[in-house]
Coordinates of C-alpha atoms and ligand atoms in Angstrom, one line a residue:
X1 CA 131.1 114.6 33.8
X2 CA 131.7 112.0 36.5
X3 CA 135.3 113.4 36.8
X4 CA 133.8 116.7 37.7
X5 CA 131.6 115.3 40.4
X6 CA 134.5 113.4 41.9
X7 CA 136.6 116.5 42.1
X8 CA 134.0 118.9 43.4
X9 CA 132.5 116.7 46.1
X10 CA 135.9 115.6 47.2
X11 CA 137.1 119.2 47.6
X12 CA 133.9 120.1 49.4
X13 CA 134.2 117.1 51.7
X14 CA 137.5 118.3 53.1
X15 CA 135.6 121.0 54.9
X16 CA 133.6 118.5 56.9
X17 CA 134.9 118.9 60.5
X18 CA 136.9 115.7 60.8
X19 CA 138.7 116.4 57.6
X20 CA 138.2 113.0 56.3
X21 CA 135.6 112.2 53.7
X22 CA 133.1 109.4 54.4
X23 CA 131.3 107.2 51.9
X24 CA 127.6 106.5 51.8
X25 CA 128.3 102.9 52.8
X26 CA 130.1 104.1 55.9
X27 CA 127.0 106.0 56.9
X28 CA 125.3 102.7 57.4
X29 CA 122.7 102.9 54.7
X30 CA 120.9 99.8 53.4
X31 CA 121.9 98.0 50.3
X32 CA 118.9 99.1 48.1
X33 CA 119.5 102.7 48.9
X34 CA 123.3 102.5 48.3
X35 CA 122.5 100.9 44.9
X36 CA 120.1 103.7 44.0
X37 CA 122.6 106.4 44.9
X38 CA 125.3 104.7 42.8
X39 CA 122.8 104.6 39.9
X40 CA 121.9 108.3 40.1
X41 CA 125.6 109.0 40.1
X42 CA 126.3 110.2 43.7
X43 CA 129.7 108.9 44.7
X44 CA 130.4 110.7 47.9
X45 CA 128.0 112.5 50.3
X46 CA 128.1 116.2 50.1
X47 CA 129.1 118.0 53.4
X48 CA 125.5 118.6 54.5
X49 CA 124.7 115.0 53.8
X50 CA 127.8 113.7 55.6
X51 CA 126.8 115.6 58.7
X52 CA 123.0 115.3 58.6
X53 CA 122.5 111.7 57.7
X54 CA 123.9 110.2 61.0
X55 CA 122.0 112.7 63.1
X56 CA 118.7 112.0 61.4
X57 CA 119.3 108.2 61.4
X58 CA 119.7 108.4 65.2
X59 CA 116.3 110.0 65.4
X60 CA 117.5 113.4 66.6
X61 CA 116.1 116.8 65.6
X62 CA 118.2 118.9 63.3
X63 CA 118.6 122.5 62.5
X64 CA 120.4 122.8 59.1
X65 CA 121.7 125.9 57.5
X66 CA 122.9 125.6 54.0
X67 CA 122.4 127.4 50.7
X68 CA 120.7 125.9 47.7
X69 CA 122.5 123.3 45.7
X70 CA 124.3 121.8 48.6
X71 CA 122.3 118.5 48.4
X72 CA 119.8 119.0 51.2
X73 CA 117.1 116.9 49.7
X74 CA 119.1 113.7 49.9
X75 CA 120.3 114.8 53.4
X76 CA 116.8 114.3 54.7
X77 CA 115.4 111.9 52.2
X78 CA 118.0 109.1 52.7
X79 CA 117.6 108.8 56.4
X80 CA 113.8 109.0 56.1
X81 CA 113.9 106.2 53.6
X82 CA 116.2 104.1 55.7
X83 CA 113.9 104.3 58.7
X84 CA 110.7 103.6 56.9
X85 CA 108.3 100.8 57.7
X86 CA 107.3 99.8 54.2
X87 CA 104.6 97.4 55.5
X88 CA 102.7 100.4 57.0
X89 CA 101.3 102.5 54.1
X90 CA 100.5 105.6 56.2
X91 CA 102.4 108.9 56.2
X92 CA 105.5 108.4 58.2
X93 CA 107.2 111.5 57.0
X94 CA 105.9 114.9 55.9
X95 CA 108.1 117.4 54.0
X96 CA 106.8 121.0 53.8
X97 CA 108.1 123.1 50.9
X98 CA 107.3 126.7 49.9
X99 CA 106.2 126.0 46.3
X100 CA 104.6 123.3 44.3
X101 CA 107.7 123.1 42.0
X102 CA 109.8 122.2 45.0
X103 CA 107.2 119.8 46.3
X104 CA 107.3 118.0 43.0
X105 CA 111.1 118.1 42.9
X106 CA 111.5 116.7 46.4
X107 CA 108.9 114.0 45.6
X108 CA 110.8 113.0 42.5
X109 CA 114.0 112.8 44.4
X110 CA 112.4 110.5 47.0
X111 CA 111.2 108.3 44.2
X112 CA 114.7 108.2 42.7
X113 CA 116.4 107.2 45.9
X114 CA 113.7 104.7 46.7
X115 CA 113.7 103.0 43.3
X116 CA 114.8 99.7 44.8
X117 CA 112.4 99.8 47.8
X118 CA 109.5 97.9 46.4
X119 CA 106.0 99.2 47.3
X120 CA 107.3 102.6 48.4
X121 CA 104.9 105.4 47.8
X122 CA 105.5 109.2 47.9
X123 CA 102.7 111.7 47.3
X124 CA 103.1 115.4 46.4
X125 CA 100.2 117.6 47.6
X126 CA 100.0 121.2 46.5
X127 CA 97.7 124.0 45.8
X128 CA 96.3 124.3 42.3
X129 CA 95.7 120.6 41.9
X130 CA 92.1 119.4 42.1
X131 CA 91.0 118.2 45.5
X132 CA 89.3 115.2 43.9
X133 CA 92.6 113.8 42.7
X134 CA 94.3 114.5 45.9
X135 CA 91.6 112.9 48.0
X136 CA 91.8 109.7 45.9
X137 CA 95.6 109.6 46.2
X138 CA 95.4 110.2 49.9
X139 CA 92.9 107.4 50.3
X140 CA 95.2 105.1 48.5
X141 CA 97.9 105.9 51.0
X142 CA 101.6 107.0 50.9
X143 CA 104.7 106.5 53.1
X144 CA 105.9 110.0 52.5
X145 CA 103.9 113.2 51.8
X146 CA 105.5 116.3 50.3
X147 CA 103.4 119.4 50.2
X148 CA 102.9 123.1 50.5
X149 CA 101.7 124.3 53.9
X150 CA 98.3 125.7 52.9
X151 CA 97.1 122.6 51.1
X152 CA 98.4 120.3 53.8
X153 CA 96.6 122.3 56.4
X154 CA 93.4 122.0 54.4
X155 CA 93.6 118.3 54.2
X156 CA 94.4 118.0 57.9
X157 CA 91.3 120.1 58.6
X158 CA 89.2 118.0 56.4
X159 CA 90.5 114.9 58.0
X160 CA 91.5 113.6 54.6
X161 CA 95.1 113.4 55.8
X162 CA 96.0 111.8 59.0
X163 CA 99.4 112.3 60.6
X164 CA 98.8 110.2 63.6
X165 CA 101.7 107.8 62.6
X166 CA 104.1 110.6 61.6
X167 CA 107.7 109.9 62.6
X168 CA 109.5 112.7 60.8
X169 CA 108.6 116.3 59.8
X170 CA 110.9 118.3 57.5
X171 CA 110.7 122.0 56.9
X172 CA 112.5 122.6 53.7
X173 CA 113.6 126.2 52.7
X174 CA 112.0 127.5 55.9
X175 CA 113.1 131.1 55.3
X176 CA 111.4 131.0 51.9
X177 CA 108.2 129.8 53.6
X178 CA 108.5 132.7 56.0
X179 CA 109.0 135.1 53.1
X180 CA 105.9 133.8 51.4
X181 CA 103.8 134.3 54.4
X182 CA 103.3 130.6 55.3
X183 CA 104.9 130.6 58.7
X184 CA 101.6 130.6 60.6
X185 CA 100.4 127.6 58.6
X186 CA 103.7 125.9 59.3
X187 CA 103.3 126.4 63.0
X188 CA 99.7 125.2 62.8
X189 CA 100.9 122.0 61.2
X190 CA 103.6 121.6 63.8
X191 CA 101.0 121.8 66.5
X192 CA 98.8 119.2 64.8
X193 CA 101.5 116.5 64.5
X194 CA 102.5 114.0 67.1
X195 CA 104.7 115.6 69.7
X196 CA 107.2 112.7 69.7
X197 CA 107.9 113.2 66.0
X198 CA 111.4 114.0 64.8
X199 CA 111.8 117.4 63.2
X200 CA 114.4 118.7 60.8
X201 CA 114.4 122.4 59.7
X202 CA 116.5 123.5 56.7
X203 CA 117.0 127.1 55.8
X204 CA 119.5 129.2 53.8
X205 CA 119.3 132.0 56.4
X206 CA 118.2 132.2 60.0
X207 CA 115.9 135.2 60.5
X208 CA 114.5 135.6 64.0
X209 CA 111.1 134.1 63.1
X210 CA 112.7 130.9 62.0
X211 CA 115.0 130.8 65.0
X212 CA 111.9 131.2 67.2
X213 CA 110.1 128.3 65.4
X214 CA 113.2 126.2 65.9
X215 CA 113.3 127.0 69.6
X216 CA 109.6 126.3 70.1
X217 CA 109.2 123.1 68.0
X218 CA 112.6 121.4 67.8
X219 CA 113.8 119.2 70.7
X220 CA 117.4 119.7 71.6
X221 CA 118.4 119.9 67.9
X222 CA 121.8 119.3 66.5
X223 CA 123.1 122.3 64.5
X224 CA 124.6 121.7 61.1
X225 CA 126.0 124.6 59.3
X226 CA 127.7 124.5 55.9
X227 CA 130.2 127.4 55.8
X228 CA 129.9 130.1 53.2
X229 CA 133.0 129.0 51.4
X230 CA 131.5 125.7 50.5
X231 CA 128.2 127.0 49.6
X232 CA 126.8 127.0 46.0
X233 CA 129.2 129.4 44.5
X234 CA 132.4 127.6 45.0
X235 CA 132.5 125.9 41.6
X236 CA 131.0 128.8 39.9
X237 CA 132.9 131.5 38.0
X238 CA 131.3 134.8 38.9
X239 CA 131.8 138.1 37.0
X240 CA 130.0 141.3 36.4
X241 CA 129.8 143.7 33.4
X242 CA 129.3 147.3 34.2
X243 CA 126.6 148.5 31.9
X244 CA 128.0 151.2 29.6
X245 CA 128.3 152.0 25.9
X246 CA 126.0 149.3 24.6
X247 CA 122.5 148.1 24.9
X248 CA 122.2 145.4 27.4
X249 CA 120.7 143.2 24.7
X250 CA 123.7 143.6 22.5
X251 CA 126.0 143.0 25.4
X252 CA 124.1 139.8 26.2
X253 CA 124.3 138.4 22.7
X254 CA 128.0 139.2 22.5
X255 CA 128.6 137.3 25.7
X256 CA 126.5 134.4 24.5
X257 CA 128.5 134.3 21.3
X258 CA 132.0 134.2 22.8
X259 CA 131.4 132.2 26.0
X260 CA 133.1 129.0 25.0
X261 CA 131.7 126.7 27.7
X262 CA 128.1 127.8 26.9
X263 CA 125.6 125.0 26.9
X264 CA 122.4 126.5 28.2
X265 CA 121.7 129.8 29.9
X266 CA 119.1 131.2 32.2
X267 CA 118.6 135.0 31.9
X268 CA 117.0 136.7 34.9
X269 CA 114.9 139.8 34.4
X270 CA 112.8 141.7 36.8
X271 CA 109.2 141.3 35.5
X272 CA 107.1 138.7 33.8
X273 CA 106.6 141.0 30.8
X274 CA 110.3 141.4 30.3
X275 CA 110.8 137.6 30.2
X276 CA 108.4 137.5 27.2
X277 CA 109.9 140.4 25.4
X278 CA 113.5 139.4 25.9
X279 CA 112.7 135.8 24.8
X280 CA 111.2 137.2 21.7
X281 CA 114.1 139.4 20.9
X282 CA 116.6 136.5 21.5
X283 CA 114.5 134.3 19.2
X284 CA 114.6 137.0 16.6
X285 CA 118.3 136.9 16.8
X286 CA 118.4 133.2 16.2
X287 CA 118.5 131.8 19.7
X288 CA 116.3 129.0 20.8
X289 CA 114.8 130.9 23.7
X290 CA 111.6 130.9 25.7
X291 CA 110.2 132.7 28.7
X292 CA 109.4 131.1 32.1
X293 CA 107.2 133.2 34.4
X294 CA 104.5 133.0 36.9
X295 CA 101.8 133.8 34.4
X296 CA 102.3 130.5 32.8
X297 CA 100.4 127.5 34.2
X298 CA 102.2 124.6 35.7
X299 CA 102.0 122.6 32.5
X300 CA 103.5 125.3 30.4
X301 CA 106.3 125.9 32.8
X302 CA 107.1 122.2 33.0
X303 CA 107.1 122.0 29.2
X304 CA 109.7 124.8 29.0
X305 CA 111.9 123.0 31.5
X306 CA 111.6 119.7 29.7
X307 CA 112.6 121.4 26.4
X308 CA 115.6 123.0 28.1
X309 CA 116.6 119.6 29.5
X310 CA 116.2 118.0 26.1
X311 CA 118.2 120.6 24.3
X312 CA 115.3 121.9 22.3
X313 CA 115.8 125.3 24.1
X314 CA 119.1 126.9 25.0
X315 CA 118.0 130.0 26.8
X316 CA 115.3 130.7 29.3
X317 CA 114.4 134.2 30.4
X318 CA 112.9 134.0 33.8
X319 CA 111.8 135.8 36.9
X320 CA 113.1 134.9 40.3
X321 CA 109.9 133.3 41.4
X322 CA 109.4 131.2 38.3
X323 CA 113.0 129.9 38.3
X324 CA 113.2 128.9 41.9
X325 CA 114.4 125.4 42.4
X326 CA 115.0 124.6 38.8
X327 CA 117.5 121.8 38.5
X328 CA 118.7 121.4 34.9
X329 CA 122.3 120.2 34.9
X330 CA 123.0 121.6 31.4
X331 CA 122.5 125.2 32.5
X332 CA 126.1 126.4 32.2
X333 CA 125.4 130.1 32.5
X334 CA 123.3 132.3 34.7
X335 CA 122.9 135.8 33.4
X336 CA 121.7 138.5 35.8
X337 CA 120.3 140.8 33.1
X338 CA 118.6 142.8 35.8
X339 CA 120.4 142.9 39.1
X340 CA 118.6 140.9 41.8
X341 CA 116.9 142.9 44.6
X342 CA 119.0 141.3 47.3
X343 CA 122.0 139.0 47.9
X344 CA 119.7 136.1 48.8
X345 CA 118.0 136.3 45.4
X346 CA 121.4 136.3 43.8
X347 CA 122.5 133.1 45.6
X348 CA 119.2 131.5 44.5
X349 CA 119.8 132.6 40.9
X350 CA 123.4 131.5 40.8
X351 CA 122.4 128.1 42.3
X352 CA 120.7 127.3 39.0
X353 CA 124.1 126.6 37.5
X354 CA 126.9 124.4 38.7
X355 CA 124.4 121.6 39.4
X356 CA 125.3 118.0 40.1
X357 CA 128.9 118.9 40.7
X358 CA 129.4 120.7 37.4
X359 CA 131.0 124.0 37.0
X360 CA 129.1 127.1 35.9
X361 CA 129.4 130.8 35.1
X362 CA 127.4 133.6 36.5
X363 CA 127.4 137.0 34.9
X364 CA 125.9 140.0 36.5
X365 CA 124.9 143.2 34.6
X366 CA 125.4 146.2 36.9
X367 CA 124.5 149.8 36.2
X368 CA 126.8 152.4 37.7
X369 CA 124.3 153.2 40.3
X370 CA 123.9 149.6 41.2
X371 CA 127.6 149.1 42.2
X372 CA 126.6 149.2 45.9
X373 CA 124.4 146.1 45.5
X374 CA 127.3 144.4 43.8
X375 CA 129.5 145.0 46.9
X376 CA 126.6 143.8 49.2
X377 CA 126.4 140.6 47.2
X378 CA 130.2 140.0 47.4
X379 CA 130.1 140.6 51.2
X380 CA 127.2 138.2 51.8
X381 CA 128.5 135.4 49.6
X382 CA 132.0 135.9 50.8
X383 CA 133.3 135.7 47.2
X384 CA 134.7 138.3 44.9
X385 CA 132.9 138.9 41.7
X386 CA 135.3 139.7 39.0
X387 CA 135.1 142.5 36.4
X388 CA 134.3 141.2 33.0
X389 CA 135.5 143.2 30.0
X390 CA 132.9 142.9 27.3
X391 CA 134.2 140.9 24.4
X392 CA 135.2 143.3 21.6
X393 CA 133.5 143.2 18.3
X394 CA 136.7 141.8 17.0
X395 CA 136.5 138.9 19.5
X396 CA 132.9 138.2 18.3
X397 CA 134.1 138.3 14.7
X398 CA 137.0 136.0 15.5
X399 CA 134.8 133.5 17.2
X400 CA 132.3 133.5 14.3
X401 CA 135.2 133.0 11.8
X402 CA 136.5 130.2 13.9
X403 CA 133.1 128.4 13.9
X404 CA 132.7 129.1 10.2
X405 CA 136.2 127.6 9.4
X406 CA 135.3 124.6 11.5
X407 CA 132.2 124.0 9.5
X408 CA 134.0 124.3 6.2
X409 CA 136.8 122.0 7.4
X410 CA 134.2 119.4 8.3
X411 CA 132.7 119.6 4.8
X412 CA 136.2 119.3 3.2
X413 CA 136.8 116.0 4.9
X414 CA 133.4 114.5 5.2
X415 CA 131.6 115.3 1.9
X416 CA 132.0 114.2 -1.7
X417 CA 132.6 117.5 -3.4
X418 CA 133.2 116.4 -7.1
X419 CA 130.1 118.1 -8.5
X420 CA 130.9 121.3 -6.7
X421 CA 134.5 121.3 -7.7
X422 CA 133.4 121.3 -11.3
X423 CA 131.0 124.1 -10.6
X424 CA 133.7 126.2 -9.0
X425 CA 136.2 125.7 -11.8
X426 CA 133.5 126.5 -14.4
X427 CA 132.8 129.7 -12.5
X428 CA 136.4 130.6 -12.4
X429 CA 136.8 130.1 -16.1
X430 CA 133.6 132.0 -17.0
X431 CA 134.3 134.9 -14.7
X432 CA 138.1 134.9 -15.4
X433 CA 138.6 134.9 -11.6
X434 CA 141.0 133.1 -9.4
X435 CA 139.5 130.2 -7.5
X436 CA 140.2 132.1 -4.2
X437 CA 138.0 134.9 -5.4
X438 CA 135.2 132.4 -6.3
X439 CA 135.6 130.7 -2.9
X440 CA 135.4 134.1 -1.2
X441 CA 132.2 134.9 -3.0
X442 CA 130.7 131.6 -1.9
X443 CA 131.8 132.3 1.7
X444 CA 130.1 135.7 1.5
X445 CA 126.9 134.0 0.4
X446 CA 127.1 131.3 3.0
X447 CA 127.4 133.8 5.9
X448 CA 124.8 136.3 4.7
X449 CA 122.2 135.0 7.1
X450 CA 124.5 135.5 10.0
X451 CA 127.3 137.9 9.0
X452 CA 130.7 137.0 10.2
X453 CA 131.3 140.7 11.0
X454 CA 128.7 141.8 13.5
X455 CA 127.3 145.3 13.5
X456 CA 125.7 146.9 16.6
X457 CA 123.9 150.1 17.5
X458 CA 125.8 152.4 19.8
X459 CA 124.5 154.7 22.4
X460 CA 125.9 158.1 23.1
X461 CA 127.0 158.8 26.7
X462 CA 125.2 158.5 30.0
X463 CA 123.8 155.5 31.8
X464 CA 122.4 152.8 29.6
X465 CA 119.3 150.9 30.2
X466 CA 117.4 149.0 27.7
X467 CA 113.8 149.7 28.4
X468 CA 112.3 146.7 26.7
X469 CA 108.9 147.5 27.9
X470 CA 106.9 150.6 28.2
X471 CA 104.8 149.1 30.8
X472 CA 107.7 148.5 33.2
X473 CA 109.2 151.9 33.4
X474 CA 110.5 153.1 36.7
X475 CA 108.1 154.5 39.2
X476 CA 107.8 158.0 37.9
X477 CA 106.9 157.1 34.4
X478 CA 104.2 154.5 35.2
X479 CA 102.2 156.3 37.8
X480 CA 98.6 156.2 36.8
X481 CA 97.0 159.5 35.8
X482 CA 95.4 161.4 38.7
X483 CA 92.1 160.0 39.8
X484 CA 92.9 156.5 38.6
X485 CA 91.2 154.2 41.0
X486 CA 94.1 151.9 41.5
X487 CA 97.1 152.2 43.7
X488 CA 100.7 151.5 42.8
X489 CA 102.8 148.7 44.3
X490 CA 106.3 147.8 43.5
X491 CA 107.5 144.6 41.9
X492 CA 110.7 143.0 43.0
X493 CA 112.8 145.7 41.4
X494 CA 110.9 148.7 42.6
X495 CA 109.0 149.2 39.4
X496 CA 105.5 150.3 39.5
X497 CA 102.7 147.8 39.3
X498 CA 99.2 149.2 39.2
X499 CA 96.9 147.5 41.6
X500 CA 93.2 146.9 41.1
X501 CA 90.5 145.5 43.3
X502 CA 89.1 142.0 42.8
X503 CA 86.3 140.3 44.5
X504 CA 86.4 136.7 45.8
X505 CA 83.5 134.6 46.9
X506 CA 84.8 133.7 50.4
X507 CA 84.2 135.9 53.4
X508 CA 84.2 136.2 57.1
X509 CA 81.1 134.0 57.4
X510 CA 83.1 131.1 55.9
X511 CA 85.8 131.5 58.5
X512 CA 88.4 132.9 56.2
X513 CA 91.5 134.8 57.4
X514 CA 93.5 137.2 55.2
X515 CA 96.5 134.9 55.4
X516 CA 94.4 132.0 53.9
X517 CA 93.7 134.3 51.0
X518 CA 97.3 135.4 50.7
X519 CA 98.5 131.8 50.9
X520 CA 96.1 130.6 48.2
X521 CA 96.9 133.5 45.8
X522 CA 100.6 133.3 46.4
X523 CA 100.9 129.6 46.0
X524 CA 98.3 128.8 43.4
X525 CA 98.5 132.0 41.4
X526 CA 102.3 132.0 41.8
X527 CA 102.3 135.7 42.8
X528 CA 105.0 137.1 45.2
X529 CA 103.3 138.2 48.4
X530 CA 104.4 141.8 47.9
X531 CA 102.1 142.0 45.0
X532 CA 99.1 141.0 47.1
X533 CA 97.7 144.2 48.5
X534 CA 94.9 145.1 50.8
X535 CA 92.4 142.5 51.8
X536 CA 89.0 143.4 53.1
X537 CA 86.7 140.7 54.6
X538 CA 83.0 141.0 54.3
X539 CA 80.2 138.6 55.1
X540 CA 80.0 136.3 52.1
X541 CA 82.9 137.7 50.1
X542 CA 86.1 139.6 50.3
X543 CA 88.1 142.0 48.2
X544 CA 91.8 141.8 47.4
X545 CA 94.0 144.2 45.6
X546 CA 96.2 142.6 42.9
X547 CA 98.1 143.8 39.9
X548 CA 95.7 144.9 37.2
X549 CA 97.5 143.0 34.5
X550 CA 97.0 139.5 35.7
X551 CA 97.0 137.1 32.8
X552 CA 94.0 135.2 31.8
X553 CA 95.7 132.0 32.9
X554 CA 96.4 133.3 36.4
X555 CA 92.8 134.5 36.7
X556 CA 91.5 131.1 35.6
X557 CA 93.7 129.4 38.2
X558 CA 92.5 131.8 40.9
X559 CA 88.9 131.4 39.9
X560 CA 89.2 127.6 40.5
X561 CA 91.3 127.9 43.6
X562 CA 89.7 126.8 46.9
X563 CA 89.9 128.5 50.3
X564 CA 87.8 127.3 53.3
X565 CA 86.0 124.9 50.9
X566 CA 84.8 127.7 48.8
X567 CA 85.9 128.4 45.2
X568 CA 87.4 131.9 44.9
X569 CA 85.6 132.7 41.7
X570 CA 87.7 135.8 41.4
X571 CA 86.5 138.7 39.3
X572 CA 87.1 142.4 39.0
X573 CA 85.2 144.1 41.8
X574 CA 82.0 145.6 40.5
X575 CA 82.2 148.5 43.0
X576 CA 79.9 147.2 45.6
X577 CA 82.8 147.4 48.0
X578 CA 83.9 151.0 47.8
X579 CA 87.5 151.7 47.2
X580 CA 89.3 153.9 49.8
X581 CA 92.1 155.5 47.9
X582 CA 93.6 157.1 51.0
X583 CA 94.8 154.0 52.6
X584 CA 98.2 152.5 51.8
X585 CA 98.5 149.0 50.5
X586 CA 98.7 146.7 53.5
X587 CA 101.3 144.0 53.3
X588 CA 100.3 140.5 54.1
X589 CA 102.9 140.2 56.8
X590 CA 100.9 142.4 59.1
X591 CA 98.5 139.5 59.5
X592 CA 101.2 137.6 61.4
X593 CA 99.8 138.5 64.7
X594 CA 96.6 136.6 64.0
X595 CA 98.5 133.3 63.8
X596 CA 100.2 131.7 66.6
X597 CA 98.0 130.2 69.3
X598 CA 94.8 131.5 67.9
X599 CA 93.5 128.1 67.2
X600 CA 93.1 127.5 70.9
X601 CA 90.9 130.5 71.3
X602 CA 87.2 129.9 70.8
X603 CA 85.8 133.3 71.6
X604 CA 83.1 134.2 69.1
X605 CA 84.0 137.9 69.2
X606 CA 87.2 137.3 67.3
X607 CA 87.0 138.7 63.8
X608 CA 88.4 135.5 62.5
X609 CA 86.4 132.5 63.6
X610 CA 88.1 129.7 65.3
X611 CA 89.7 127.3 62.9
X612 CA 88.7 124.1 64.6
X613 CA 85.0 124.9 64.0
X614 CA 85.3 122.9 60.9
X615 CA 86.0 119.8 62.9
X616 CA 82.9 120.2 64.9
Ligands
ADP701 P1 119.5 121.8 47.7 O1 118.1 121.3 48.2 O2 120.5 122.0 48.8 O3 119.3 123.1 46.9 P2 119.5 119.6 46.0 O4 119.1 118.5 47.0 O5 118.4 120.1 45.1 O6 120.1 120.8 46.8 O7 120.7 119.0 45.2 C1 121.4 119.8 44.2 C2 121.9 118.9 43.1 O8 123.0 118.2 43.5 C3 120.9 118.0 42.5 O9 121.1 117.9 41.1 C4 121.3 116.7 43.1 O10 120.9 115.6 42.3 C5 122.8 116.8 43.2 N1 123.4 116.0 44.3 C6 122.9 115.9 45.6 N2 123.8 115.2 46.4 C7 124.8 114.8 45.6 C8 125.9 114.0 45.8 N3 126.2 113.4 46.9 N4 126.7 113.8 44.7 C9 126.5 114.3 43.5 N5 125.4 115.1 43.2 C10 124.6 115.3 44.3
MG702 MG1 116.2 122.0 48.2

């Protein structure tokens, strides 16, 4: 494995502008940090690290553009740790991340790099965790705080978190925070931190809103850009299979069988329900598979990832949202069972393999009418995706035979077979059969559970989609009957999701704004913002349109979630707020205009009360 790391990082380093590769020691890092890096197996800095670390050590602002998997965490964590005053246990650095998974991962990385800095304390703060615990942890103090924007803002407003001594602020995955509707919160936090702080902004893409944030809040930043060719996908073999002639499920199992380098795989599908169904089908076919989706609570998700790491699971079926940021080095294969909705999602998915300098394989299933998306992905990533011929049934049979032979060969050399030899020769005598015939009969018995010669169902003609779920049919099929009180939104693949109205016990009188509600539901309920529909604010409560099939777990989490110091106590709306069917679902992003400088404005006439009222 260490060979692999050497090779990949060295190749990548050649693209750093000077053309020479630097070492961590040459970057002027302290001995305890260098020791920790050696221990975690980092031998050379990745390109983004080689470029960012000196800039951040100097105290300058930085605007970094690089895809996932390029090593951004260490790029900001190492200089922050190097500049830390360990005597002063007050937050000196704040890292904002879009999700709690990423907050936890970044906090873990800090702890790993700081293992020889005695007394160092890092604190992850995210929605969904009880305030009681967080308040206690905050009171105890930390040198570095890593958190999601909504919850950090809450603590700043409650004065339970003080950033008076903040030296560095990092916005990690800024484009993702924008996509999830947190950009106003991020700006609010930027305004409530010391002006002389150092700011680093990392993003995989540079949409206008992010560029604007950078212009407004970064001071003469240095640009660091890691070119497409060295991004994520360099060490990853990418191919696609054009869906035809076979069920996708059969194609998947064939591929899983013949791929030689297969260790663990993550299979992406478009809905939460499909993750469950596909995992069950794979289990039924003998794979150690489990689903990973946003309906599962944090603990359940962590358990799945732990099992995958430990080799107790080999396949995870996941949605984009649930799999974001997963870092499990043994994932050798990413299977795009359903094509992603855009190139960015593809890059995020593929970034789950090829971790820690290993190589990986990404396989994309493409229906004929999805070929255009394939070309878009190739253009955006700047890399060709090769055509994959589906392994023939013969190839599967050959592979099974090879594995079978290997097992037999092992027994031949490793086991004492005396008793069985007698058994076989007795059989041969009794049946008047040649020993080969007897061996063949035994081989037949041995493979009965998993036949060496596979059989598969075939389709006739046309375009082939495996509709694993009746509930996730395309739009046309799933429209509710006329007069149904719900509306229909689309999930990330354009499939219909029926929306229904819920009531939450926080309203205009409590100073809530729609985006607070979106933030809480997106982050704590782990729902993509596109599935959060219209929000209506009333005096003491509000209504929000959400998918009608939210799991019990998600509902429980949302019941306990807090906004504006009020527990949401979400429940199906009892009808006291009339449903207006005529209006379209309003997307959360339309609340953007309410953000910005509003906090300075104290006019009581505003529909959304002035935030700072809570300080008064
Ligand atoms: P990003 O934030 O850009 O997605 P991460 O910081 O999560 O990337 O790093 C991706 C993976 O690469 C992690 O497993 C990390 O431990 C590993 N990694 C980071 N820097 C190095 C390095 N210099 N050498 C080897 N592995 C590294
Ligand atoms: Mg990262």
